[in-house]
Amino acid sequence: MLDITFLGTGSGPPTKNRSHSAIFFHYDKDNLLFDCGEGTQRQMIIARGISFMKIDHIFITHWHADHWIGLIGLLYTMNLEGRNRTLYIHGPDAERFIGDILDLDYWGSGFRVIPKNVPFEGNREVKVYEAKDFEVTAIPSKHSVPSVAYCFRERDKVNVDIKKAEKLFGLRQGRLVGKLKDKGEIVFKGKKIRLEDVGVRKPGLKVVYSGDTEPCKNITEISKNADLLIHDATFIETKKEMMHSGAKEAAELAKKAGVKNLVLTHFSRRYTNLKEIEDEARKVFKNSFASKDFMKVLVRNTGIKFGKAI
Amino acid sequence: MLDITFLGTGSGPPTKNRSHSAIFFHYDKDNLLFDCGEGTQRQMIIARGISFMKIDHIFITHWHADHWIGLIGLLYTMNLEGRNRTLYIHGPDAERFIGDILDLDYWGSGFRVIPKNVPFEGNREVKVYEAKDFEVTAIPSKHSVPSVAYCFRERDKVNVDIKKAEKLFGLRQGRLVGKLKDKGEIVFKGKKIRLEDVGVRKPGLKVVYSGDTEPCKNITEISKNADLLIHDATFIETKKEMMHSGAKEAAELAKKAGVKNLVLTHFSRRYTNLKEIEDEARKVFKNSFASKDFMKVLVRNTGIKFGKAI
């Protein structure tokens, strides 16, 4: 059960209806924030059902002002509210930037803020945060400053029908069942047992957020078969000189990666009606949608549903 | 003709209806901004009739996050929009803070940003900016960090009825008329001529903005006979431990200073209905009003009028 709330869907200059980049993920007891543009704390206050005090991990895609300015006010308000839980802020070169941000103000933070540099290992996907039932990974994207895309990967849920396993193979609960769940098959009393003979693997949810980027191979790779890809569509068509994507190329990438759904975001203020963005994407990839501030996307194994947080 | 637009009337944590501190002054061709809390650029975009590209002077009362974070995004957007005019940012210790802010980001500003430290000279009012028809002065306020209140002082308009001056005293247009306007009286052909005999002095508009402060003598002093005092009223009653004013004490100060009108601002989120704030102030000082985001105050010699910028 992953609920995603779009808090800001604009780009450089905001508009009346579109605040700066910020996307809130709620999964079980975890609350994650991806990017934190100017005004994010107020957007969270306006939105229904978001407590920013419960956020322990923030993931910044890159350090352009429209993606991080909201951190200052958010930290300031968390402090005013008496936060004492540690807050982790992930991002490329996070230590340098968070250090500079913390140095800015008079206030001494009453809680620890720990910056976590996203490690770059060529074009490989790297793990940046691991929780009980999911992990967040990152891969370099293609923008004018060091930048990454993030991937939320829920762990697969594997169930073995023990009664069936015992009946068919004489296999009982124990270490070997664990191995079967883990590896997908085992050899028991000289017989090969496959998971699908006695159980089922429910694939975990997978959601990718591109941040600002032109369409690139890394994002195609990391998005393979994702339930949802949230992708930069600053313009109708990609502007390579600005290193931003267009709706059309984002849709082509979504199709190539075999994702189930595409939600576009980070729109230039020139688009007052997002239907043209959506239409352009849908010519290529049917399940394309334009995000709006306070739009919710409920991501389930059965598909996505839309809601409103306001 | 001074038009004031309230862009943010909240305090530390913002609310759905109240953004962070920012007040826009439009006077003839001049556009001034007092404080620039998080979200100010978006508030200016939402408000009718404000072009932030035309602002050349910004005045920060103090460097608490809810009064300046919006500067980063504003500078960033001004840069995106191709600004090349110099921008001056005034404030206590502005050089240090603006230096730190400019160091924060990847972007190299395409225009000059010149920080101007507000000089502190004990408890004296100091001039921080002088334009053709007005000046902006500052005086220390009483808050938990170095802070000032600002005063917008329009120059008096003096008119001499030359026909009358000639008829009554034989005085013609020239150097002596200039002296009469300046000094209020001259001696001509052995006779004392007073300005009121042949002309009129229309007093300039005067508006004071307290910033965050507990009620203090300096603000009473600088507000003497002001057309409008915009004062901190974070709470109903002053909380000295927080160094913020209450509506009641702000009204007492307004009365003592003999101001014509009091507009309260910087409300704690605990007050959802500002009538109680307004009522409390009006018990002491009748012309008290609570500010709202996007409220306009048109300040004229004949009094103030209210309008809406949205």
XYZ file of C-alpha atoms in Angstrom:
620
model
C 0.000 0.000 0.000
C 1.946 2.942 -1.289
C 0.217 6.333 -1.347
C 1.947 9.097 -3.248
C 0.985 12.769 -2.924
C 2.222 15.365 -5.376
C 2.974 18.534 -3.425
C 4.507 20.584 -6.201
C 4.342 19.961 -9.941
C 5.830 23.174 -11.344
C 9.334 23.899 -12.540
C 11.615 26.956 -12.176
C 9.116 29.759 -11.617
C 6.049 28.437 -9.805
C 2.514 29.303 -10.888
C -0.727 29.989 -9.080
C -1.626 26.309 -9.225
C 1.777 24.677 -9.221
C 4.270 24.828 -6.389
C 7.885 23.651 -6.586
C 8.925 19.995 -6.768
C 8.064 17.751 -3.841
C 6.539 14.280 -3.754
C 5.439 12.564 -0.558
C 5.438 8.750 -0.259
C 3.489 7.042 2.498
C 4.138 3.322 2.895
C 2.928 1.539 6.016
C 4.662 3.434 8.830
C 7.238 5.077 6.599
C 6.953 8.616 5.268
C 9.434 9.660 2.632
C 9.829 12.935 0.827
C 11.383 13.202 -2.626
C 12.653 16.714 -3.330
C 11.610 19.644 -1.203
C 11.093 22.795 -3.244
C 10.184 26.174 -1.792
C 6.816 26.079 -0.053
C 6.802 22.337 0.630
C 6.056 22.667 4.351
C 3.001 24.799 3.576
C 1.840 22.370 0.872
C 2.107 19.582 3.461
C 0.085 21.630 5.934
C -2.581 22.294 3.306
C -2.723 18.661 2.158
C -4.881 16.251 4.106
C -3.230 13.459 6.044
C 0.424 14.401 5.920
C 2.455 14.866 9.055
C 5.850 16.236 8.171
C 7.063 15.455 11.676
C 6.898 11.779 10.745
C 9.268 12.096 7.828
C 12.639 10.550 8.651
C 14.161 10.368 5.176
C 14.270 13.024 2.481
C 15.708 12.320 -0.951
C 16.921 15.252 -3.044
C 17.474 14.548 -6.740
C 19.790 17.539 -7.307
C 20.586 20.906 -5.801
C 18.803 23.320 -8.085
C 16.880 25.820 -5.980
C 13.430 24.643 -7.061
C 14.157 21.195 -5.596
C 15.573 21.939 -2.170
C 14.806 25.456 -0.808
C 11.908 24.087 1.219
C 14.374 22.127 3.365
C 15.361 25.252 5.297
C 11.840 26.111 6.391
C 10.989 22.483 7.010
C 13.987 22.003 9.317
C 13.169 25.294 11.021
C 9.572 24.289 11.677
C 10.512 20.755 12.771
C 12.787 22.438 15.300
C 10.044 24.806 16.483
C 7.777 21.800 16.921
C 10.317 20.159 19.210
C 11.467 17.365 16.964
C 14.146 15.153 18.471
C 14.183 12.263 15.983
C 17.117 12.172 13.619
C 16.413 13.258 10.051
C 18.354 11.809 7.125
C 18.753 13.787 3.940
C 20.024 11.906 0.918
C 21.334 13.434 -2.269
C 24.339 13.815 -4.526
C 26.917 15.752 -2.524
C 24.428 16.033 0.358
C 27.102 16.521 3.011
C 28.346 19.704 1.417
C 24.916 21.166 0.756
C 23.313 20.240 4.050
C 26.369 21.573 5.871
C 25.947 24.904 4.087
C 22.211 24.976 4.827
C 22.677 24.251 8.521
C 25.297 26.994 8.718
C 22.841 29.552 7.359
C 20.688 30.420 10.290
C 20.800 31.542 13.877
C 18.880 28.506 15.109
C 20.687 25.558 16.590
C 18.804 22.475 15.571
C 17.450 20.458 18.496
C 17.626 17.265 16.456
C 20.289 15.596 14.381
C 20.286 16.102 10.638
C 22.441 13.536 8.913
C 23.315 14.107 5.275
C 23.938 10.981 3.231
C 25.847 11.350 -0.003
C 24.384 9.223 -2.783
C 27.400 7.250 -3.982
C 28.020 7.334 -7.695
C 29.331 4.102 -9.140
C 29.424 4.785 -12.832
C 25.983 4.155 -14.251
C 25.071 1.507 -11.694
C 21.990 1.558 -9.506
C 23.059 1.943 -5.875
C 21.138 1.333 -2.668
C 20.715 4.509 -0.618
C 18.250 3.404 2.050
C 17.001 0.058 3.245
C 13.907 -0.422 5.394
C 12.179 -3.619 6.504
C 9.907 -3.999 3.519
C 11.441 -1.766 0.891
C 14.577 -0.068 -0.255
C 15.349 3.140 -2.094
C 17.977 3.062 -4.808
C 19.456 5.737 -7.031
C 21.021 5.994 -10.462
C 22.589 9.005 -12.183
C 20.192 10.956 -14.380
C 21.192 13.440 -17.093
C 20.913 17.046 -16.019
C 23.122 20.136 -15.908
C 24.381 19.417 -12.384
C 25.034 16.121 -10.561
C 21.607 14.518 -10.319
C 19.965 11.184 -9.671
C 16.701 9.365 -10.208
C 15.347 7.386 -7.267
C 13.628 4.027 -7.211
C 11.320 2.804 -4.461
C 11.444 -1.004 -4.456
C 9.134 -2.916 -2.208
C 10.422 -6.368 -1.393
C 8.598 -9.257 -3.045
C 6.175 -11.025 -0.743
C 6.661 -14.792 -0.866
C 4.213 -17.237 0.662
C 4.660 -21.012 0.886
C 1.633 -23.201 1.490
C 3.150 -25.432 4.154
C 0.334 -27.962 4.123
C 0.726 -28.380 0.388
C 4.520 -28.603 0.694
C 4.232 -31.354 3.270
C 1.597 -33.217 1.334
C 3.418 -33.084 -2.003
C 7.047 -33.288 -0.889
C 7.141 -34.051 2.839
C 8.704 -30.644 3.370
C 8.010 -28.987 6.751
C 8.420 -25.496 8.069
C 12.082 -24.729 8.677
C 15.337 -23.545 7.193
C 14.683 -25.183 3.817
C 11.388 -23.342 3.397
C 13.296 -20.117 4.012
C 15.760 -21.094 1.329
C 12.915 -21.953 -1.051
C 11.384 -18.494 -0.492
C 14.747 -16.893 -1.013
C 16.116 -18.822 -3.971
C 12.895 -19.844 -5.684
C 13.906 -23.505 -5.688
C 15.595 -26.149 -3.568
C 16.562 -29.772 -3.795
C 14.939 -31.911 -1.059
C 15.386 -35.657 -0.774
C 16.816 -35.669 -4.265
C 13.804 -33.859 -5.711
C 13.744 -30.313 -7.072
C 11.004 -28.212 -5.486
C 10.114 -24.947 -7.164
C 8.390 -22.115 -5.352
C 5.530 -22.121 -7.819
C 4.804 -25.799 -6.918
C 3.927 -24.942 -3.329
C 3.667 -21.168 -3.028
C 3.420 -17.833 -4.677
C 5.642 -14.785 -5.155
C 3.835 -11.450 -5.125
C 6.173 -8.976 -6.746
C 6.882 -5.846 -4.722
C 5.755 -2.453 -5.936
C 8.266 -0.443 -7.887
C 8.118 3.300 -8.421
C 10.755 5.463 -10.092
C 11.065 9.250 -9.813
C 13.310 10.729 -12.478
C 13.943 14.191 -11.009
C 15.077 16.694 -13.664
C 16.617 14.962 -16.625
C 16.621 14.501 -20.311
C 15.484 10.997 -21.248
C 18.401 8.633 -20.669
C 19.382 5.008 -20.642
C 19.883 4.864 -16.878
C 16.300 5.786 -16.225
C 15.060 3.311 -18.806
C 17.112 0.650 -17.028
C 16.020 1.462 -13.497
C 12.377 1.731 -14.583
C 12.077 -1.750 -16.104
C 8.592 -3.094 -15.398
C 7.931 -0.445 -12.739
C 4.375 -0.038 -11.510
C 4.818 3.681 -11.874
C 7.339 6.008 -13.438
C 7.163 9.653 -12.385
C 9.054 11.529 -15.065
C 10.158 15.065 -15.901
C 8.003 16.572 -18.659
C 8.958 20.206 -18.411
C 7.976 20.711 -22.032
C 5.938 19.012 -24.748
C 9.141 17.978 -26.489
C 12.571 17.365 -24.999
C 14.872 20.366 -24.888
C 18.348 18.902 -24.803
C 19.964 22.298 -24.368
C 18.045 22.629 -21.093
C 18.511 18.978 -20.167
C 14.792 18.522 -19.518
C 12.403 15.984 -20.982
C 9.345 16.400 -23.110
C 6.096 14.522 -22.656
C 6.627 12.617 -25.874
C 10.099 11.342 -25.074
C 9.136 10.497 -21.501
C 6.315 8.382 -22.914
C 8.707 6.663 -25.319
C 10.982 5.852 -22.400
C 8.045 4.533 -20.359
C 7.028 2.281 -23.230
C 10.554 0.998 -23.753
C 10.986 0.285 -20.046
C 7.680 -1.595 -19.940
C 6.330 0.395 -17.017
C 2.665 0.034 -16.155
C 1.923 3.725 -15.644
C 3.554 7.056 -16.333
C 2.845 10.223 -14.362
C 4.421 13.362 -15.782
C 5.524 16.290 -13.661
C 7.727 19.441 -13.401
C 5.761 21.403 -15.981
C 6.892 24.718 -17.397
C 4.556 27.573 -16.522
C 3.839 27.998 -20.239
C 1.402 25.066 -20.028
C -1.734 26.267 -18.341
C -3.782 23.374 -19.638
C -2.041 20.072 -19.117
C -4.317 18.228 -21.509
C -1.904 18.958 -24.360
C 0.927 17.391 -22.341
C -1.187 14.353 -21.530
C -2.423 13.983 -25.096
C 1.100 14.152 -26.476
C 2.267 11.414 -24.127
C -0.763 9.219 -24.762
C -0.060 9.157 -28.486
C 2.932 7.029 -27.541
C 1.968 5.437 -24.225
C -1.643 5.070 -23.206
C -1.288 5.008 -19.425
C 0.143 8.514 -19.241
C -1.154 11.085 -16.780
C -0.237 14.658 -15.903
C 0.282 15.308 -12.191
C -1.391 18.162 -10.330
C -0.615 19.685 -6.961
C -2.365 17.634 -4.259
C -3.072 14.747 -6.602
C -2.721 11.390 -4.888
C -1.675 8.213 -6.629
C -2.502 5.018 -4.776
C -0.121 2.348 -6.043
C -1.335 -1.219 -5.590
C -0.462 -4.583 -7.113
C -3.761 -4.387 -8.948
C -2.910 -1.054 -10.567
C -2.968 2.629 -9.702
C -5.862 4.774 -8.564
C -6.078 8.528 -8.328
C -7.258 10.565 -5.385
C -7.052 14.046 -3.936
C -5.256 15.258 -0.842
C -7.253 18.464 -0.629
C -0.052 57.124 -3.556
C 1.360 54.239 -1.606
C -0.177 50.809 -2.167
C 0.789 48.080 0.247
C 0.108 44.391 -0.399
C 0.390 41.816 2.364
C 1.892 38.687 0.849
C 2.335 36.657 4.014
C 0.765 37.245 7.410
C 1.690 34.067 9.279
C 4.516 33.421 11.698
C 6.858 30.420 12.222
C 4.806 27.570 10.794
C 2.605 28.820 7.949
C -1.053 27.856 7.637
C -3.367 27.099 4.758
C -4.352 30.767 4.548
C -1.224 32.478 5.794
C 2.144 32.394 4.107
C 5.400 33.667 5.646
C 6.201 37.345 6.181
C 6.442 39.580 3.127
C 4.970 43.016 2.459
C 5.106 44.721 -0.921
C 5.132 48.541 -1.229
C 4.321 50.212 -4.513
C 4.972 53.944 -4.677
C 4.987 55.696 -8.033
C 7.693 53.858 -9.976
C 9.266 52.267 -6.926
C 8.604 48.730 -5.784
C 9.939 47.732 -2.396
C 9.703 44.455 -0.558
C 9.866 44.215 3.217
C 10.861 40.731 4.363
C 10.771 37.779 2.018
C 9.589 34.613 3.731
C 9.369 31.226 2.058
C 6.887 31.249 -0.808
C 7.050 34.992 -1.461
C 7.751 34.655 -5.193
C 4.681 32.448 -5.605
C 2.541 34.836 -3.555
C 3.686 37.641 -5.868
C 2.792 35.559 -8.907
C -0.654 34.815 -7.455
C -1.305 38.447 -6.469
C -2.642 40.807 -9.081
C -0.451 43.646 -10.277
C 2.912 42.788 -8.796
C 5.989 42.379 -10.952
C 8.837 41.084 -8.843
C 11.242 41.908 -11.655
C 10.673 45.592 -10.870
C 11.781 45.318 -7.253
C 15.185 46.945 -6.783
C 15.284 47.150 -2.985
C 14.450 44.482 -0.437
C 14.481 45.217 3.282
C 14.894 42.303 5.696
C 14.013 42.991 9.335
C 16.014 40.055 10.742
C 17.403 36.726 9.660
C 14.948 34.258 11.111
C 14.016 31.720 8.463
C 10.380 32.804 8.159
C 11.517 36.276 7.052
C 14.133 35.583 4.390
C 14.006 32.066 2.874
C 12.053 33.376 -0.097
C 15.088 35.393 -1.177
C 16.804 32.304 -2.579
C 13.959 31.373 -4.900
C 13.320 34.981 -5.821
C 16.956 35.537 -6.840
C 16.916 32.237 -8.698
C 13.793 33.162 -10.658
C 14.999 36.716 -11.334
C 18.083 35.102 -12.827
C 16.047 32.666 -14.928
C 14.041 35.622 -16.213
C 17.195 37.332 -17.397
C 17.370 40.155 -14.899
C 20.354 42.435 -15.305
C 19.399 45.305 -12.993
C 21.229 45.465 -9.693
C 19.270 44.345 -6.654
C 19.949 45.824 -3.221
C 19.168 43.830 -0.112
C 19.174 45.737 3.164
C 19.234 44.218 6.615
C 21.183 43.907 9.820
C 24.379 42.035 8.941
C 23.153 41.709 5.340
C 26.627 41.296 3.893
C 27.272 38.136 5.851
C 23.866 36.595 5.189
C 23.599 37.486 1.526
C 27.134 36.237 0.992
C 26.161 32.888 2.502
C 22.980 32.736 0.422
C 24.765 33.487 -2.837
C 27.332 30.800 -2.038
C 24.604 28.189 -1.667
C 23.724 27.296 -5.182
C 25.190 26.186 -8.460
C 23.805 29.206 -10.328
C 25.962 32.196 -11.022
C 23.747 35.221 -10.833
C 23.553 37.202 -14.066
C 22.885 40.393 -12.116
C 24.542 42.129 -9.211
C 23.157 41.584 -5.731
C 24.442 44.203 -3.345
C 23.907 43.633 0.363
C 23.640 46.771 2.479
C 24.209 46.428 6.191
C 21.779 48.514 8.205
C 24.067 50.548 10.431
C 23.270 50.466 14.118
C 23.861 53.731 15.918
C 22.590 53.029 19.393
C 18.847 53.579 19.426
C 18.880 56.204 16.690
C 16.839 56.099 13.502
C 19.198 55.737 10.548
C 18.612 56.322 6.854
C 19.057 53.143 4.806
C 17.750 54.198 1.410
C 16.942 57.524 -0.188
C 14.874 57.932 -3.342
C 13.609 61.083 -5.054
C 10.379 61.400 -3.123
C 10.865 59.205 -0.094
C 13.386 57.567 2.147
C 13.505 54.377 4.156
C 14.927 54.520 7.664
C 15.525 51.858 10.296
C 15.707 51.616 14.049
C 16.583 48.633 16.257
C 13.586 46.612 17.428
C 13.573 44.149 20.311
C 13.793 40.542 19.230
C 15.950 37.514 19.968
C 18.419 38.271 17.162
C 19.623 41.593 15.708
C 16.496 43.115 14.194
C 15.127 46.416 12.956
C 11.854 48.143 12.230
C 11.655 50.108 8.973
C 10.001 53.428 8.266
C 8.870 54.606 4.837
C 8.884 58.410 4.864
C 7.530 60.270 1.895
C 8.942 63.772 1.605
C 6.516 66.575 2.410
C 5.049 68.245 -0.668
C 5.293 72.020 -0.448
C 3.443 74.353 -2.813
C 3.776 78.112 -2.936
C 1.062 80.151 -4.660
C 3.377 82.443 -6.620
C 0.619 84.857 -7.685
C -0.397 85.284 -4.077
C 3.242 85.698 -2.962
C 3.770 88.431 -5.525
C 0.522 90.189 -4.714
C 1.011 90.152 -0.949
C 4.783 90.537 -0.663
C 6.196 91.301 -4.107
C 7.981 87.930 -3.954
C 8.675 86.277 -7.314
C 9.702 82.770 -8.357
C 13.362 82.149 -7.541
C 15.910 81.154 -4.946
C 13.988 82.717 -2.070
C 10.846 80.729 -2.859
C 12.975 77.585 -2.681
C 14.238 78.722 0.713
C 10.684 79.415 1.881
C 9.621 75.894 0.875
C 12.634 74.446 2.632
C 12.725 76.432 5.840
C 9.064 77.313 6.253
C 9.815 81.061 6.558
C 12.067 83.777 5.134
C 12.706 87.453 5.659
C 12.102 89.474 2.459
C 12.457 93.254 2.283
C 12.501 93.359 6.075
C 9.263 91.383 6.358
C 8.872 87.837 7.650
C 6.989 85.630 5.180
C 5.717 82.341 6.501
C 4.909 79.418 4.236
C 1.334 79.282 5.478
C 0.835 82.915 4.291
C 1.370 82.013 0.641
C 1.411 78.258 0.351
C 0.750 74.901 1.858
C 2.783 72.000 3.175
C 1.239 68.612 2.537
C 2.906 66.214 4.939
C 4.433 63.122 3.369
C 3.027 59.701 4.089
C 4.675 57.748 6.853
C 4.433 53.998 7.317
C 6.307 51.899 9.866
C 6.790 48.126 9.758
C 7.920 46.676 13.061
C 9.133 43.255 11.975
C 9.244 40.762 14.861
C 9.526 42.522 18.177
C 8.129 42.976 21.598
C 6.655 46.442 22.027
C 9.513 48.862 22.562
C 10.341 52.532 22.887
C 12.220 52.703 19.588
C 9.159 51.688 17.638
C 6.972 54.119 19.553
C 9.483 56.837 18.656
C 9.814 56.016 14.972
C 6.028 55.660 14.626
C 5.098 59.137 15.900
C 2.083 60.379 13.925
C 2.545 57.742 11.239
C -0.273 57.241 8.784
C 0.085 53.531 9.293
C 1.894 51.273 11.703
C 2.212 47.618 10.679
C 3.020 45.770 13.876
C 3.818 42.267 15.096
C 0.826 40.691 16.864
C 1.891 37.080 16.993
C -0.362 36.541 19.991
C -3.298 38.190 21.735
C -1.001 39.281 24.533
C 2.713 39.981 24.440
C 4.973 37.035 25.203
C 8.185 38.585 26.401
C 9.918 35.217 26.620
C 9.359 34.864 22.878
C 10.052 38.520 22.182
C 6.846 38.885 20.191
C 4.027 41.381 20.650
C 0.407 40.873 21.486
C -2.498 42.681 19.842
C -3.245 44.590 23.014
C 0.236 45.971 23.568
C 0.659 46.788 19.889
C -2.535 48.831 20.133
C -1.252 50.602 23.257
C 1.922 51.465 21.375
C -0.075 52.732 18.385
C -2.141 54.959 20.662
C 0.893 56.303 22.446
C 2.667 57.063 19.174
C -0.388 58.841 17.819
C -0.513 56.838 14.620
C -3.601 57.109 12.449
C -4.004 53.402 11.710
C -2.668 50.106 12.979
C -2.504 46.935 10.900
C -1.510 43.829 12.829
C 0.382 40.935 11.279
C 2.598 37.848 11.878
C -0.144 35.812 13.552
C 0.471 32.538 15.305
C -1.293 29.622 13.633
C -3.342 29.170 16.824
C -5.604 32.024 15.692
C -7.860 30.758 12.961
C -10.321 33.602 13.381
C -8.587 36.950 13.530
C -11.627 38.729 14.904
C -10.437 38.046 18.443
C -7.094 39.687 17.621
C -8.828 42.681 16.060
C -11.321 42.989 18.924
C -8.557 42.906 21.515
C -6.663 45.695 19.768
C -9.782 47.804 19.216
C -10.505 47.871 22.929
C -7.439 50.072 23.149
C -7.140 51.648 19.708
C -10.118 51.929 17.409
C -8.366 52.018 14.050
C -6.875 48.555 14.416
C -7.108 45.973 11.665
C -5.844 42.424 11.202
C -3.956 41.799 7.963
C -4.749 38.908 5.630
C -2.726 37.416 2.796
C -3.386 39.428 -0.383
C -5.002 42.297 1.517
C -4.113 45.671 0.033
C -3.873 48.861 2.032
C -4.022 52.047 -0.023
C -2.335 54.755 2.023
C -3.397 58.302 1.134
C -3.244 61.675 2.856
C -6.969 61.384 3.329
C -6.687 58.074 5.161
C -6.340 54.406 4.358
C -8.548 52.196 2.243
C -8.568 48.448 1.954
C -8.525 46.381 -1.186
C -7.713 42.914 -2.451
C -4.852 41.757 -4.639
C -6.557 38.510 -5.568
